[in-house]
């Protein structure tokens, strides 16, 4: 079976010719980092991904993490892989320099994180949580807490976990019952149980930092009464080394459909010692910093896993001989069967669309943070739920299609195709289900500004069509026509939702997920339009033909779904 090939050429093309990453680098690094440097960074990341992480993916799936005598043991090779990862400085690459990181912008690190997700999603979840926790501490914690916890988190000596969910309180965090009461020394006693805690316990590092949502005595009911606490597995000594064991214990490990190597823990807090992060009753604000980082990370992992599944399916289809292929000579592999070819093109064109849109959103986020650009922030904020929902849902379909390409062998574990499908299934659930993302998009963003941000985005899409039409190329003209029709229908859907937000909120909520997916499809078409324009602007080669083919396929098979989704949205809740 073929090895993973990191899409370095695709990233380089997108960053140079579609996203204008050089401008982002100039703004965020003052010109210290250029696109050639980015190519080197991705090259080093590719080496670690292919030589260290990829070989452990199936091993981790088969062995899983285990719990015995209160100790969690990760699969063979994981401790060594984590040491290589941390020693390489990969955990702090994206963190601000003021937090001890390298300050490399999101538009670069999104490409890097894609490689981690593609080669070993279960492993990559751990470092991703550390990055999110470091951001939350850097943003909200006191200087004293930052001094203690940021250096070991950024260096990778310690890892972190996000503790929200409880047995009675999943998505509805207002039901959290974990409590925290103050002690005379300024610490807090945290008591309760948390479930589904990803990388909540393990043997990779000397300490684990838990960010825990809890309710203080006399706090308001609901979300407004939650506070955030940092609760380490081992209490730090004065010199920063791990000291006495804290009263947080791993009760069990969840048995899961996938990501078996990632230990998902039930944790019990028995008056464990913690410290308040930020202000009382404003814990959700601090936690949302971490949660938004993780939502972007989930989407990036979805892109990587989708590409890995596609690559494996493509390699299998190129070698497998099965049945007579219509209008092809005997011995032609199944890749030339029209329906297999359809599946492969669907996977490839969608991965390209998702990757480009992920990089574009990362660029907006960078510009919003570095320049204070209101429009960049507005667009990044608008597209985070779209990316998380659309990419994660699409990754489930793509990995399923990869199994389908393998036929019966795809259902057999030894081919590896099934693992991608099992692992990726968590992504539409993690960090807020697709419906939660849709509620954020429709109730908090669309209804709040009456569709103003949506129209800003539609205008950007529309503006990309004129440069495309200037090319006397049949696919360019056809893509522009398809995009114009899709825009008309999408705007119609937006107006329908705005009306529903005033007239019947249940109708709006019923159409929320279709609307989110519609935006994803349109954004993907927008990316293909820009990619095709850039390809036609450059000297023609085999990549130009491939990109034109992908744009043509995406337009016919995916943009064409937008009018049907508009009909679903306009129908509202059917009772």
mmCIF file of C-alpha atoms in Angstrom, residues 382-390 393 433-447 458 490 493-494 496-498 500-501 504-521 562 564-574:
data_model
loop_
_atom_site.group_PDB
_atom_site.id
_atom_site.type_symbol
_atom_site.label_atom_id
_atom_site.label_comp_id
_atom_site.label_asym_id
_atom_site.label_seq_id
_atom_site.Cartn_x
_atom_site.Cartn_y
_atom_site.Cartn_z
ATOM 1 C CA UNK A 382 -18.369 34.105 10.123
ATOM 2 C CA UNK A 383 -16.529 31.222 8.479
ATOM 3 C CA UNK A 384 -15.238 29.348 11.570
ATOM 4 C CA UNK A 385 -18.542 27.487 12.131
ATOM 5 C CA UNK A 386 -18.912 26.935 8.374
ATOM 6 C CA UNK A 387 -15.454 25.399 8.126
ATOM 7 C CA UNK A 388 -15.854 23.247 11.206
ATOM 8 C CA UNK A 389 -19.240 21.938 10.092
ATOM 9 C CA UNK A 390 -18.739 21.599 6.335
ATOM 10 C CA UNK A 393 -19.221 16.460 7.527
ATOM 11 C CA UNK A 433 -21.840 19.334 16.801
ATOM 12 C CA UNK A 434 -22.708 20.471 13.285
ATOM 13 C CA UNK A 435 -26.068 21.702 14.571
ATOM 14 C CA UNK A 436 -24.283 23.807 17.209
ATOM 15 C CA UNK A 437 -22.108 25.327 14.485
ATOM 16 C CA UNK A 438 -25.234 26.002 12.414
ATOM 17 C CA UNK A 439 -26.928 27.690 15.373
ATOM 18 C CA UNK A 440 -23.871 29.893 15.808
ATOM 19 C CA UNK A 441 -23.950 30.793 12.124
ATOM 20 C CA UNK A 442 -27.662 31.526 11.856
ATOM 21 C CA UNK A 443 -28.715 32.817 15.281
ATOM 22 C CA UNK A 444 -25.580 34.651 16.414
ATOM 23 C CA UNK A 445 -24.177 35.846 13.115
ATOM 24 C CA UNK A 446 -26.728 35.925 10.319
ATOM 25 C CA UNK A 447 -29.742 37.099 12.332
ATOM 26 C CA UNK A 458 -21.111 37.023 -1.383
ATOM 27 C CA UNK A 490 -27.605 31.194 -2.001
ATOM 28 C CA UNK A 493 -31.634 31.145 0.993
ATOM 29 C CA UNK A 494 -30.108 33.865 3.167
ATOM 30 C CA UNK A 496 -35.429 33.181 3.613
ATOM 31 C CA UNK A 497 -33.528 32.524 6.844
ATOM 32 C CA UNK A 498 -33.597 36.193 7.830
ATOM 33 C CA UNK A 500 -37.678 33.005 9.405
ATOM 34 C CA UNK A 501 -35.553 34.477 12.222
ATOM 35 C CA UNK A 504 -40.649 31.414 13.106
ATOM 36 C CA UNK A 505 -37.382 30.560 14.826
ATOM 37 C CA UNK A 506 -38.006 26.811 14.528
ATOM 38 C CA UNK A 507 -38.059 27.147 10.744
ATOM 39 C CA UNK A 508 -34.696 28.909 10.859
ATOM 40 C CA UNK A 509 -33.203 26.251 13.134
ATOM 41 C CA UNK A 510 -34.522 23.442 10.929
ATOM 42 C CA UNK A 511 -32.671 24.929 7.967
ATOM 43 C CA UNK A 512 -29.494 25.769 9.864
ATOM 44 C CA UNK A 513 -27.385 22.755 8.933
ATOM 45 C CA UNK A 514 -28.467 22.837 5.258
ATOM 46 C CA UNK A 515 -27.564 26.533 5.217
ATOM 47 C CA UNK A 516 -24.143 25.875 6.741
ATOM 48 C CA UNK A 517 -23.457 23.127 4.202
ATOM 49 C CA UNK A 518 -24.656 25.376 1.403
ATOM 50 C CA UNK A 519 -22.145 28.003 2.461
ATOM 51 C CA UNK A 520 -19.423 25.369 2.498
ATOM 52 C CA UNK A 521 -20.281 24.250 -1.017
ATOM 53 C CA UNK A 562 -27.021 24.607 -3.811
ATOM 54 C CA UNK A 564 -31.834 21.991 -3.730
ATOM 55 C CA UNK A 565 -30.545 23.170 -0.349
ATOM 56 C CA UNK A 566 -32.278 26.513 -0.884
ATOM 57 C CA UNK A 567 -35.521 24.616 -1.341
ATOM 58 C CA UNK A 568 -34.872 22.739 1.918
ATOM 59 C CA UNK A 569 -34.144 26.003 3.762
ATOM 60 C CA UNK A 570 -37.256 27.736 2.424
ATOM 61 C CA UNK A 571 -39.416 24.761 3.470
ATOM 62 C CA UNK A 572 -38.489 25.262 7.127
ATOM 63 C CA UNK A 573 -39.648 22.721 9.677
ATOM 64 C CA UNK A 574 -42.107 20.351 8.064
#
